[in-house]
Every structure is written in C-alpha cells, then in structure tokens.
Amino acid sequence: MSSSNFLRGTLLLTGASFLSKFLGMIYVIPFTNMVGETGTTLFSYAYISYTILLSISTVGVPLAVSKFVAKYNTLNDHYTSMRMLKIGSLVMLITGFIAFLIMYFGADLIANWTKDEEAEGITIDEMEHVIQMVSFALIIIPSMAIVRGFFQGNESMGPTAVSQVIEQIIRIVFLLVSVFVVLEIMDGTISTAIGFATFSAFVGGLASWGVLALYWKKRKKHLDVAIEKQTKKVDIPARALLKELFRYSGPFVLVGIAIPVYQFIDQLTFNHAMSAIGKESIADIAFSAFNFQGHKLVIIPVTISTGLSLALIPEITNAFNANKMQKLNAQINQAFQIIMFFVLPAVFGLMLLADPIYGGLFGIKHIDITGELFAWYAPAALTFAFFTVTSYTLQGIEKQRFTLISLSAGFLAKILLNSIFIQTFGAKGAIIATLIGTFIAVILNLWQIKKAINFNYRKTFKLSLLMLIFTSIMVIVLLVIKYVFGLFLDVHENRLHAVLMMLIGVVAGGSVYLYLGYASTLFERITGRRIAILDRLIRK
C-alpha cells in the first residue's frame, strides 16, 4: 500500500471515528433532557457491561484479522485470507452468542453487584431489564466487526468508515425516537424508555450489516478473481490459522478493554461507597456526570489525537524491524507530541469551562455537583490518550506482552483505592482513583519503551514545555473571559448564559492556542506540514 493511500485510509477511519464519537456526544444532549441524570445513569450501567463483554467476545480478532489478511495478501495467498474470514466469522458468532447468554442471564447478578436493594433511585429490576435489552447486540456485532477487519486487511477503509457512521446514525435515530414515543406519546416509564434506548445498539448493528453486505456484493467478484488466479493453494489447518490469529489479537483486546474496565470498577463500587458515607441520594447524578456525559466529552480530543498518532504505528513497526533507530525515535516522539498538542489545551479548557460546558449542553439543574465532577474528570483525557498510544507503540517494538503488566497494575490501583477514596473525598474520589490507575499504567509503558530501545524523551519534553507555555497563555485568556462575562452572565442559574459562556470561551481559547501554535511553527514541527486553513486566514 502506498504511503499516500495509507494516509488517506487512516484519515478516513480517523474521520469516521471522530464523526461517530461526535454524534455520540451530540445525541446525549436531547437524550439527557428527556430522561434526566437518573435515566442516563441507568443507560450507562447497561452500556459499560455491554462494552466489556463485547471486547471479551471479540478478543481483538477484528483488528487481528486485518493484520492477518494484509500479511497473506502480500504473500499472494488470497485463498487463506478468505478461509480466515469464514473461520473467524464462525468463531465470532459463537463467542458473541455465548456473551449474549452470559449477559442476558447474568443481568440480575450484575445489577445486584452494582446497587444495594434498599438504595434510592434506580431499582435492581430496572437495571436488570436494560442490561438484558442491550445484550441482544452481542449476537451480531462481533461477526460484523470481522467483516470490517477483512476489508481493512484488503486495504479498503471505506466499508468500515461508512458502516461505522451509518450504524451510529441509525442507532441514535432509533434511540431518540423510541425514547420520545415511550415517554411523551405512550406515557411510559423511564426504565422502559432506557430499555429501548439500549436496544438501539442491536438496530444500529443491523444497519451496519446492511451496509457491509452491499459492499460485499459489490467486491465479492474481485475477491473471487484473485483467488482463481492464485496458482498454489495451501490448506493450512484451521487450528493453525486460529492459533496465529489469536496470537495477533491479544494486545488489541487489552487496549480496547482498558477504559471500560475502569468504568466497570466504578459501576461495581460507586453506589456502595456513596451509601456508606450517606450520599446515596446524589449517587446516580454524580455517576452520570463523569461516567456518561463527562466521558462523552473527554473522549473527543482523545479520539482525534490517538487517531493521528496511531497512523504512525505501522511506520514505527517497520522502522523497528529495519533497525532504523533514529527514525524510530523520531516517529515515537512525533506520536507523543501530537497527543500533547491536542489534548493538553483541551484538558485545561474543559477544566476552566466545566460549568458552562456541562450546564450548556446537559442542563444546570445539578450543576454544583456535575460541573465540579466534570472538571475533575477532564485530565483523564491525557492519561487515556497516552495509555492507548504507548500500548500500541509497545506492540510496534514487539513488547506487547508488557501491556498486560501495566494494565494490571493500573486496574489493581483502581480497585484498591476506589472505595477508600470515594468514602474520603466523595464522588470525585472515583475520578482520582482512575487518574492514579491510568497514570501508573502510562508511566510503566513509558519506562518499558525507554528500556527496550533506549528511547530519548528530550524532544517531547522540549516541545511539551512550549505547549505548556501556550496553554498557560490560553488559560489566562479564559480566566479574563470568565471574569468579564461573568459580571453579567450567570452560568449556574441560566442555561442560555451557560451556552454563551461556553461558545465565547471555546472560540477564544481555541483561537489563541491555534494561533500561537501556527505563528511559532510548533504544529509544523510536530506534523511536518502547515495548517492550510490558518495559512489562508492569518495571511489575509
């Protein structure tokens, strides 16, 4: 695959992923307005469990299939690639159905682990219902992901990108319409509405399957021709194929499961710990603020930065295998610098504008609780992004097994500290425990990268200092804006005021930082290219 095609494919997938995440954030606004924080908490209880079981049931196979197919296509063995698709799809159908059974019949157990029977707010029966409703998606999503991986391995990123976006659009439309119908037309209960909302994952999956089926019908004849032209066909035993596939897949599932596991630890401990300190009445509101609405916002800068950084991973792998250590160091530094450039200012911006952003988007009813928790959660964007990129970097330099060690250390810290911190610091204790856990995992990964290839972080530190200076200037601008406009805008009492403060702050802060990054050639030094739009705007 040429570098230009690779870059185009990577940008297509990054763009689709960003659009999907952006839509996933936007729909939360009307969704929260219809069901409130209690409803979104109920929704997140089901979705966190679903995400973990989905990751386990696929065990990283879709991305591994992409790598497997690319390898055998390079060897001109399209026959083996097609066999892997068939075998992998069957395996995913089986594991997906097993995961469905575990989640459907284990819903009562998950619900009881999450909440005490005598706790206020969401009941165990309501939780069990929504968990069972979302479980149906596990039947179809894993095998669908295999087909996406197959297309990617054939250097075709369009099917994944288009199906991903269509899946999200159909899911969101079904979710919002069904919730509106249940609550406003049928006068139904919140739990019934949330049940349909979680079932939207199954409906979105069916839509995605439809898109992939159309692509498959269009491209199948070309795949058949490639197989027919193949002069030598070797029937590698299915066991050998699966063994190779799962050897590839291990590291992928570890990275994919990381963030949901931190959220699941919160799900299992948060309510119990809040009840222990007499704060069970605000537990559902607090949990939703950082584990659902707040997480949707925080993950957007993470998606942008990691998408651009992960585009470098194949080049990092090639440089390592070719023993081009200087090039390897430069590319890893570049990946880390991209993270810092995008996420560092985003973190400080979200922290300073936490109240107007959360209040403007999701409502000001409990802003004294939700705004503070969102501000505490914002730094998780940095640790999440660095964990993802450092983990894939370790894979690129053949140290992927270490990810299990760093991940386990982070989880252990989270498990040991979570309940203690919640009972000591209140709801934000769960966030502090997540930050400590992810920070430990990142530090261990960075240490292993340094140890494995004698990596030099000097350039990253040097440019990060410049980014910190620019971010500090942006912070000063935001503080001035908050003070001046705060004289006549009350973001805690008026939602329109919160929206205005959010828009003014985001535009002003973002403009200042981008201008500084452009004028100093910082962005150009990191990426090797200038920002064409800023070139045209600033030079006018």
Coordinates of C-alpha atoms in Angstrom, one line a residue:
M1 CA 0.0 0.0 0.0
S2 CA 1.5 3.4 -1.0
S3 CA 2.1 6.0 1.7
S4 CA -0.5 8.3 0.2
N5 CA -3.2 5.6 0.1
F6 CA -2.2 4.6 3.7
L7 CA -2.6 8.2 4.9
R8 CA -5.9 8.6 3.0
G9 CA -7.2 5.4 4.5
T10 CA -6.0 6.3 8.0
L11 CA -7.6 9.8 7.8
L12 CA -10.8 8.2 6.5
L13 CA -11.0 5.9 9.5
T14 CA -10.0 8.7 11.9
G15 CA -12.6 11.0 10.4
A16 CA -15.3 8.3 10.7
S17 CA -14.3 7.5 14.2
F18 CA -14.3 11.2 15.2
L19 CA -17.7 11.7 13.5
S20 CA -19.1 8.7 15.3
K21 CA -17.8 9.9 18.6
F22 CA -19.1 13.5 17.9
L23 CA -22.6 12.1 17.1
G24 CA -22.3 10.0 20.2
M25 CA -21.8 13.2 22.2
I26 CA -24.4 15.3 20.5
Y27 CA -27.3 12.9 21.0
V28 CA -26.6 12.9 24.7
I29 CA -27.9 16.5 24.9
P30 CA -31.6 15.8 23.9
F31 CA -31.3 12.3 25.5
T32 CA -30.4 13.8 28.9
N33 CA -33.1 16.4 28.6
M34 CA -35.7 13.7 28.1
V35 CA -34.6 11.1 30.7
G36 CA -32.5 13.2 33.2
E37 CA -29.3 12.2 35.0
T38 CA -31.0 9.1 36.6
G39 CA -32.0 7.8 33.2
T40 CA -28.5 8.3 31.7
T41 CA -27.0 6.6 34.7
L42 CA -29.3 3.6 34.1
F43 CA -28.3 3.7 30.4
S44 CA -24.6 3.7 31.3
Y45 CA -24.9 0.8 33.7
A46 CA -26.1 -1.3 30.8
Y47 CA -23.6 0.0 28.3
I48 CA -20.5 -0.4 30.4
S49 CA -21.2 -4.1 30.9
Y50 CA -22.0 -4.5 27.3
T51 CA -18.8 -2.8 26.1
I52 CA -16.7 -5.1 28.3
L53 CA -18.4 -8.3 27.1
L54 CA -18.2 -7.1 23.5
S55 CA -14.4 -6.6 23.9
I56 CA -14.0 -10.0 25.5
S57 CA -16.2 -11.8 23.0
T58 CA -14.3 -10.3 20.0
V59 CA -10.9 -10.8 21.9
G60 CA -9.3 -8.3 19.5
V61 CA -10.0 -10.5 16.5
P62 CA -11.3 -7.9 14.0
L63 CA -8.0 -5.9 14.1
A64 CA -6.1 -9.1 14.1
V65 CA -8.0 -10.3 11.0
S66 CA -6.9 -7.0 9.3
K67 CA -3.3 -7.8 10.1
F68 CA -3.6 -11.4 9.1
V69 CA -5.3 -10.7 5.8
A70 CA -2.8 -8.0 4.9
K71 CA 0.0 -10.5 5.6
Y72 CA -1.4 -13.3 3.4
N73 CA -2.5 -10.9 0.6
T74 CA 1.1 -9.7 0.5
L75 CA 2.1 -13.3 0.0
N76 CA -0.5 -13.5 -2.8
D77 CA -2.4 -16.1 -0.7
H78 CA -6.0 -14.7 -1.0
Y79 CA -7.4 -18.2 -0.5
T80 CA -6.1 -18.3 3.0
S81 CA -7.4 -14.8 3.7
M82 CA -10.9 -15.9 2.6
R83 CA -10.7 -19.0 4.8
M84 CA -9.8 -16.8 7.7
L85 CA -12.8 -14.7 7.1
K86 CA -15.1 -17.7 7.2
I87 CA -13.4 -19.3 10.2
G88 CA -13.2 -16.0 12.1
S89 CA -16.9 -15.2 11.4
L90 CA -18.0 -18.6 12.8
V91 CA -15.8 -18.1 15.9
M92 CA -17.3 -14.6 16.4
L93 CA -20.8 -15.9 16.0
I94 CA -20.2 -18.5 18.7
T95 CA -18.4 -16.1 21.1
G96 CA -21.0 -13.4 20.5
F97 CA -23.8 -15.8 21.3
I98 CA -22.1 -17.0 24.4
A99 CA -21.5 -13.4 25.5
F100 CA -25.2 -12.7 24.9
L101 CA -26.2 -15.7 27.1
I102 CA -23.9 -14.6 29.9
M103 CA -25.1 -11.0 29.8
Y104 CA -28.8 -11.8 29.5
F105 CA -29.0 -14.5 32.2
G106 CA -26.4 -12.7 34.3
A107 CA -28.2 -9.4 34.3
D108 CA -29.6 -9.9 37.8
L109 CA -26.1 -10.7 39.1
I110 CA -24.6 -7.6 37.6
A111 CA -27.5 -5.5 38.9
N112 CA -27.0 -6.8 42.4
W113 CA -23.3 -6.2 42.3
T114 CA -24.0 -2.6 41.3
K115 CA -26.7 -1.5 43.7
D116 CA -28.0 -2.3 47.2
E117 CA -31.6 -3.5 47.2
E118 CA -32.6 -0.8 49.7
A119 CA -30.8 2.0 47.8
E120 CA -32.7 5.0 46.5
G121 CA -33.3 5.8 42.8
I122 CA -32.7 3.1 40.2
T123 CA -34.0 -0.3 41.2
I124 CA -32.3 -3.6 40.6
D125 CA -35.3 -4.8 38.4
E126 CA -34.9 -1.7 36.2
M127 CA -31.2 -2.3 35.8
E128 CA -31.7 -6.0 35.0
H129 CA -34.2 -5.0 32.3
V130 CA -31.9 -2.6 30.4
I131 CA -28.9 -4.9 30.7
Q132 CA -31.0 -7.7 29.1
M133 CA -32.2 -5.4 26.3
V134 CA -28.6 -4.3 25.3
S135 CA -27.4 -7.9 25.4
F136 CA -29.1 -8.8 22.0
A137 CA -26.5 -6.6 20.2
L138 CA -23.8 -9.1 21.2
I139 CA -25.3 -11.7 18.8
I140 CA -24.5 -9.7 15.7
I141 CA -21.8 -7.1 16.4
P142 CA -18.7 -9.4 16.8
S143 CA -19.2 -11.1 13.4
M144 CA -19.9 -7.8 11.8
A145 CA -16.6 -6.5 13.2
I146 CA -14.8 -9.4 11.5
V147 CA -16.0 -8.3 8.1
R148 CA -14.8 -4.8 8.8
G149 CA -11.4 -6.2 9.7
F150 CA -11.3 -8.2 6.4
F151 CA -12.0 -5.2 4.3
Q152 CA -9.3 -3.2 6.1
G153 CA -6.8 -6.0 5.5
N154 CA -7.6 -5.7 1.8
E155 CA -6.7 -2.0 2.0
S156 CA -10.3 -0.9 1.8
M157 CA -11.2 1.5 4.6
G158 CA -14.5 2.8 3.1
P159 CA -16.7 -0.1 4.3
T160 CA -15.5 0.3 7.9
A161 CA -15.8 4.1 7.8
V162 CA -19.3 4.2 6.1
S163 CA -20.8 1.3 8.1
Q164 CA -19.5 2.9 11.4
V165 CA -21.1 6.2 10.7
I166 CA -24.4 4.6 9.4
E167 CA -24.5 2.4 12.5
Q168 CA -24.2 5.4 14.8
I169 CA -26.8 7.5 12.9
I170 CA -29.4 4.7 12.8
R171 CA -28.7 3.8 16.5
I172 CA -29.1 7.4 17.6
V173 CA -32.3 8.0 15.5
F174 CA -33.9 4.8 16.9
L175 CA -32.8 5.7 20.4
L176 CA -34.2 9.3 20.4
V177 CA -37.4 8.4 18.6
S178 CA -38.2 5.4 20.8
V179 CA -37.5 7.3 24.0
F180 CA -39.7 10.2 22.8
V181 CA -42.5 7.8 21.8
V182 CA -42.3 5.9 25.1
L183 CA -42.2 9.0 27.4
E184 CA -44.2 11.6 25.5
I185 CA -46.8 9.6 23.5
M186 CA -47.2 6.3 25.4
D187 CA -46.6 7.9 28.8
G188 CA -44.3 5.0 29.7
T189 CA -41.7 4.7 32.4
I190 CA -38.1 5.8 32.3
S191 CA -36.9 2.1 32.6
T192 CA -39.0 1.2 29.5
A193 CA -37.6 4.1 27.6
I194 CA -34.0 3.2 28.5
G195 CA -34.6 -0.4 27.6
F196 CA -35.5 0.7 24.0
A197 CA -32.5 3.1 24.1
T198 CA -30.1 0.3 24.9
F199 CA -31.8 -2.0 22.3
S200 CA -30.7 0.6 19.7
A201 CA -27.3 -1.0 19.7
F202 CA -28.9 -4.1 18.0
V203 CA -30.8 -1.9 15.5
G204 CA -27.6 0.0 14.6
G205 CA -25.7 -3.3 14.2
L206 CA -28.3 -4.5 11.7
A207 CA -27.9 -1.3 9.7
S208 CA -24.2 -1.7 9.7
W209 CA -24.5 -5.3 8.5
G210 CA -26.7 -4.0 5.6
V211 CA -24.0 -1.5 4.5
L212 CA -21.3 -4.2 4.7
A213 CA -23.5 -6.6 2.7
L214 CA -23.8 -4.1 -0.1
Y215 CA -20.0 -3.6 -0.2
W216 CA -19.5 -7.4 -0.1
K217 CA -21.9 -7.9 -3.0
K218 CA -20.0 -5.3 -5.0
R219 CA -16.5 -6.6 -4.2
K220 CA -17.0 -10.3 -4.0
K221 CA -16.3 -10.9 -7.7
H222 CA -12.9 -9.2 -7.5
L223 CA -12.0 -11.3 -4.5
D224 CA -13.1 -14.5 -6.4
V225 CA -10.9 -13.5 -9.3
A226 CA -7.9 -13.0 -7.1
I227 CA -8.4 -16.5 -5.6
E228 CA -8.9 -18.1 -9.1
K229 CA -5.6 -16.5 -10.3
Q230 CA -3.8 -18.0 -7.4
T231 CA -1.7 -20.8 -8.7
K232 CA -0.9 -22.5 -5.4
K233 CA -3.4 -23.1 -2.6
V234 CA -2.3 -24.4 0.7
D235 CA -4.9 -25.8 3.1
I236 CA -3.5 -24.6 6.4
P237 CA -5.2 -26.4 9.3
A238 CA -8.0 -24.4 10.9
R239 CA -6.3 -24.9 14.3
A240 CA -3.1 -23.3 13.0
L241 CA -4.9 -20.4 11.5
L242 CA -6.8 -19.7 14.7
K243 CA -3.6 -20.0 16.7
E244 CA -1.9 -17.4 14.6
L245 CA -5.0 -15.2 14.7
F246 CA -5.2 -15.2 18.5
R247 CA -1.5 -14.5 18.8
Y248 CA -2.1 -11.3 16.9
S249 CA -5.3 -10.5 18.7
G250 CA -4.1 -10.5 22.3
P251 CA -2.6 -6.9 22.5
F252 CA -5.6 -5.4 20.7
V253 CA -8.2 -6.6 23.3
L254 CA -6.0 -5.4 26.2
V255 CA -6.1 -1.8 24.9
G256 CA -9.7 -1.9 23.8
I257 CA -10.9 -3.1 27.2
A258 CA -8.9 -0.7 29.4
I259 CA -11.2 2.3 29.7
P260 CA -14.5 0.2 30.0
V261 CA -12.9 -1.8 32.9
Y262 CA -12.1 1.4 34.8
Q263 CA -15.7 2.4 34.3
F264 CA -17.0 -1.0 35.4
I265 CA -15.0 -0.9 38.6
D266 CA -16.8 2.4 39.3
Q267 CA -20.1 0.7 38.5
L268 CA -19.5 -2.1 41.0
T269 CA -18.2 0.1 43.8
F270 CA -19.5 3.7 43.4
N271 CA -23.0 3.3 44.8
H272 CA -22.0 1.1 47.7
A273 CA -19.2 3.6 48.7
M274 CA -21.5 6.6 48.4
S275 CA -24.2 4.8 50.5
A276 CA -21.5 4.2 53.2
I277 CA -21.0 7.9 53.6
G278 CA -24.7 8.8 53.4
K279 CA -24.6 10.3 49.9
E280 CA -26.7 7.7 48.1
S281 CA -29.3 10.4 47.2
I282 CA -26.8 12.0 44.7
A283 CA -25.0 8.8 43.6
D284 CA -26.9 8.4 40.3
I285 CA -26.5 12.1 39.4
A286 CA -22.8 12.0 40.3
F287 CA -22.1 8.8 38.4
S288 CA -23.7 10.0 35.3
A289 CA -21.8 13.3 35.4
F290 CA -18.4 11.7 34.9
N291 CA -19.0 8.2 33.6
F292 CA -21.5 9.1 30.9
Q293 CA -21.9 12.8 29.9
G294 CA -18.5 13.8 31.0
H295 CA -16.8 10.8 29.4
K296 CA -18.5 11.5 26.1
L297 CA -16.9 15.0 26.0
V298 CA -13.5 13.9 27.3
I299 CA -13.2 11.1 24.7
I300 CA -13.4 13.5 21.7
P301 CA -9.9 15.1 22.0
V302 CA -8.7 11.5 22.8
T303 CA -10.1 10.2 19.5
I304 CA -8.6 13.0 17.4
S305 CA -5.1 12.7 18.9
T306 CA -4.9 8.9 19.1
G307 CA -6.3 8.6 15.6
L308 CA -3.5 10.8 14.2
S309 CA -0.8 9.2 16.4
L310 CA -1.8 5.6 15.6
A311 CA -1.4 6.3 11.9
L312 CA 2.4 6.3 12.8
I313 CA 2.3 2.8 14.3
P314 CA 2.9 0.8 11.1
E315 CA 5.9 3.1 10.3
I316 CA 7.2 2.6 13.9
T317 CA 6.9 -1.2 13.4
N318 CA 8.7 -1.0 10.0
A319 CA 11.5 1.2 11.4
F320 CA 12.0 -1.2 14.4
N321 CA 12.1 -4.3 12.2
A322 CA 14.6 -2.5 9.9
N323 CA 16.7 -1.4 12.9
K324 CA 16.4 2.2 11.9
M325 CA 16.6 3.5 15.5
Q326 CA 17.0 7.2 14.7
K327 CA 13.8 7.1 12.6
L328 CA 12.1 5.0 15.2
N329 CA 12.9 7.6 17.9
A330 CA 11.6 10.4 15.7
Q331 CA 8.3 8.7 14.9
I332 CA 7.6 7.8 18.6
N333 CA 8.4 11.3 19.6
Q334 CA 6.0 12.6 16.9
A335 CA 3.2 10.4 18.2
F336 CA 3.6 11.6 21.7
Q337 CA 3.9 15.3 20.6
I338 CA 0.6 15.0 18.7
I339 CA -1.1 13.8 21.9
M340 CA 0.3 16.7 23.9
F341 CA -0.5 19.3 21.2
F342 CA -4.2 18.4 21.0
V343 CA -5.1 17.1 24.5
L344 CA -3.1 19.3 26.8
P345 CA -5.0 22.6 25.9
A346 CA -8.3 20.6 25.7
V347 CA -7.8 19.4 29.3
F348 CA -7.3 22.9 30.7
G349 CA -10.1 24.3 28.6
L350 CA -12.5 21.7 29.8
M351 CA -11.5 22.2 33.4
L352 CA -11.8 26.0 33.3
L353 CA -15.1 25.9 31.3
A354 CA -16.5 22.9 33.1
D355 CA -19.6 24.6 34.5
P356 CA -20.7 26.4 31.3
I357 CA -19.9 23.4 29.0
Y358 CA -21.7 20.9 31.1
G359 CA -24.5 23.2 32.0
G360 CA -24.9 24.5 28.5
L361 CA -25.0 21.0 26.9
F362 CA -26.7 18.9 29.6
G363 CA -28.6 21.3 31.9
I364 CA -27.9 23.3 35.0
K365 CA -30.2 21.5 37.4
H366 CA -27.4 19.9 39.4
I367 CA -24.5 22.0 38.1
D368 CA -23.0 22.4 41.6
I369 CA -22.4 18.6 41.6
T370 CA -21.9 17.8 37.9
G371 CA -19.7 20.8 36.9
E372 CA -17.2 20.1 39.6
L373 CA -17.0 16.3 38.8
F374 CA -16.6 17.1 35.0
A375 CA -13.7 19.4 35.8
W376 CA -12.0 16.7 37.9
Y377 CA -12.6 14.1 35.1
A378 CA -11.1 16.2 32.3
P379 CA -7.4 15.3 32.9
A380 CA -8.3 11.6 32.2
A381 CA -8.2 12.6 28.5
L382 CA -4.4 12.9 28.8
T383 CA -3.9 9.6 30.6
F384 CA -6.4 7.7 28.3
A385 CA -4.7 9.0 25.2
F386 CA -1.2 8.3 26.4
F387 CA -2.1 4.8 27.5
T388 CA -3.6 4.0 24.1
V389 CA -0.6 5.3 22.1
T390 CA 2.1 3.9 24.4
S391 CA 0.4 0.5 24.3
Y392 CA 0.3 0.3 20.6
T393 CA 3.9 1.6 20.5
L394 CA 4.9 -1.3 22.7
Q395 CA 3.2 -3.6 20.1
G396 CA 5.2 -1.9 17.3
I397 CA 8.5 -2.7 19.1
E398 CA 7.5 -6.3 19.9
K399 CA 6.9 -5.6 23.7
Q400 CA 3.1 -6.1 23.6
R401 CA 3.1 -8.5 26.5
F402 CA 4.2 -5.8 28.8
T403 CA 0.8 -4.1 28.3
L404 CA -0.7 -6.8 30.4
I405 CA 1.6 -5.9 33.3
S406 CA 1.0 -2.1 33.1
L407 CA -2.8 -2.6 32.6
S408 CA -3.0 -5.0 35.6
A409 CA -1.0 -2.5 37.8
G410 CA -3.4 0.3 36.8
F411 CA -6.5 -1.9 37.5
L412 CA -5.1 -3.0 40.8
A413 CA -4.5 0.6 42.0
K414 CA -8.1 1.5 40.9
I415 CA -9.6 -1.5 42.7
L416 CA -7.6 -0.9 45.9
L417 CA -8.2 2.9 46.1
N418 CA -11.7 3.4 44.7
S419 CA -13.9 2.7 47.7
I420 CA -11.5 4.3 50.1
F421 CA -11.1 7.5 48.0
I422 CA -14.9 7.8 47.5
Q423 CA -15.5 7.5 51.2
T424 CA -12.7 10.0 51.8
F425 CA -13.2 12.6 49.1
G426 CA -16.8 11.9 48.0
A427 CA -17.8 11.3 44.4
K428 CA -14.6 12.8 43.0
G429 CA -12.6 10.1 44.8
A430 CA -13.6 7.6 42.0
I431 CA -12.1 10.0 39.4
I432 CA -8.9 10.5 41.4
A433 CA -8.5 6.7 41.6
T434 CA -9.0 6.4 37.8
L435 CA -6.3 9.1 37.2
I436 CA -3.9 7.4 39.5
G437 CA -4.5 4.0 37.9
T438 CA -4.1 5.2 34.4
F439 CA -1.1 7.3 35.3
I440 CA 0.6 4.3 36.7
A441 CA -0.1 2.3 33.5
V442 CA 1.3 5.1 31.4
I443 CA 4.4 5.6 33.4
L444 CA 5.2 1.8 33.2
N445 CA 4.6 1.8 29.5
L446 CA 6.9 4.9 29.0
W447 CA 9.6 3.2 31.2
Q448 CA 9.4 0.0 29.1
I449 CA 9.7 1.9 25.9
K450 CA 12.8 3.7 27.3
K451 CA 14.3 0.4 28.4
A452 CA 13.5 -1.6 25.3
I453 CA 15.0 0.8 22.7
N454 CA 16.9 3.3 24.8
F455 CA 14.4 5.9 23.8
N456 CA 15.1 9.6 24.3
Y457 CA 12.2 11.8 25.5
R458 CA 14.2 15.0 25.3
K459 CA 12.5 16.3 22.2
T460 CA 9.0 15.5 23.5
F461 CA 9.8 17.3 26.8
K462 CA 11.2 20.3 25.0
L463 CA 8.2 20.8 22.7
S464 CA 5.8 19.9 25.6
L465 CA 7.2 22.8 27.6
L466 CA 6.4 25.1 24.7
M467 CA 2.9 23.7 24.5
L468 CA 2.5 24.3 28.3
I469 CA 3.5 27.9 27.8
F470 CA 1.0 28.4 25.0
T471 CA -1.7 26.6 27.1
S472 CA -0.9 28.9 30.1
I473 CA -1.5 32.0 27.8
M474 CA -4.8 30.4 26.7
V475 CA -5.7 29.8 30.4
I476 CA -5.1 33.5 31.2
V477 CA -7.3 34.5 28.3
L478 CA -10.1 32.1 29.5
L479 CA -9.8 33.5 33.1
V480 CA -10.2 37.0 31.8
I481 CA -13.2 36.0 29.7
K482 CA -14.8 34.2 32.7
Y483 CA -14.3 37.2 34.9
V484 CA -15.5 39.8 32.4
F485 CA -18.5 37.9 31.0
G486 CA -19.2 36.5 34.5
L487 CA -20.2 40.0 35.5
F488 CA -23.5 39.7 33.6
L489 CA -23.8 36.0 32.7
D490 CA -24.9 33.6 35.4
V491 CA -24.0 30.2 34.2
H492 CA -25.4 28.5 37.3
E493 CA -28.9 29.9 37.0
N494 CA -29.5 30.4 33.3
R495 CA -28.8 27.7 30.7
L496 CA -28.6 30.2 27.8
H497 CA -26.0 32.1 29.7
A498 CA -24.0 28.9 30.1
V499 CA -24.2 28.3 26.3
L500 CA -23.0 31.8 25.6
M501 CA -20.1 31.5 28.0
M502 CA -19.2 28.1 26.5
L503 CA -19.2 29.4 22.9
I504 CA -17.2 32.5 23.8
G505 CA -14.7 30.6 25.8
V506 CA -14.2 27.7 23.4
V507 CA -13.8 30.0 20.3
A508 CA -11.5 32.5 22.1
G509 CA -9.3 29.9 23.9
G510 CA -9.1 27.6 20.8
S511 CA -8.2 30.6 18.5
V512 CA -5.5 31.8 20.8
Y513 CA -3.9 28.4 21.1
L514 CA -4.1 27.6 17.4
Y515 CA -2.6 31.0 16.5
L516 CA 0.3 30.5 18.9
G517 CA 0.9 27.0 17.5
Y518 CA 0.8 28.3 14.0
A519 CA 2.9 31.5 14.5
S520 CA 5.6 29.6 16.3
T521 CA 5.6 26.8 13.7
L522 CA 5.0 24.4 16.5
F523 CA 2.4 22.5 14.6
E524 CA 4.6 22.3 11.5
R525 CA 7.5 21.0 13.6
I526 CA 5.3 18.2 15.0
T527 CA 3.5 17.1 11.9
G528 CA 5.9 18.3 9.2
R529 CA 3.2 20.3 7.5
R530 CA 1.4 23.7 7.9
I531 CA -2.3 24.3 8.6
A532 CA -3.6 25.3 5.2
I533 CA -6.8 26.9 6.6
L534 CA -4.8 29.0 9.1
D535 CA -2.4 30.0 6.4
R536 CA -5.2 31.5 4.4
L537 CA -6.9 33.2 7.4
I538 CA -3.9 34.7 9.1
R539 CA -2.1 35.9 5.9
K540 CA -5.1 37.8 4.7

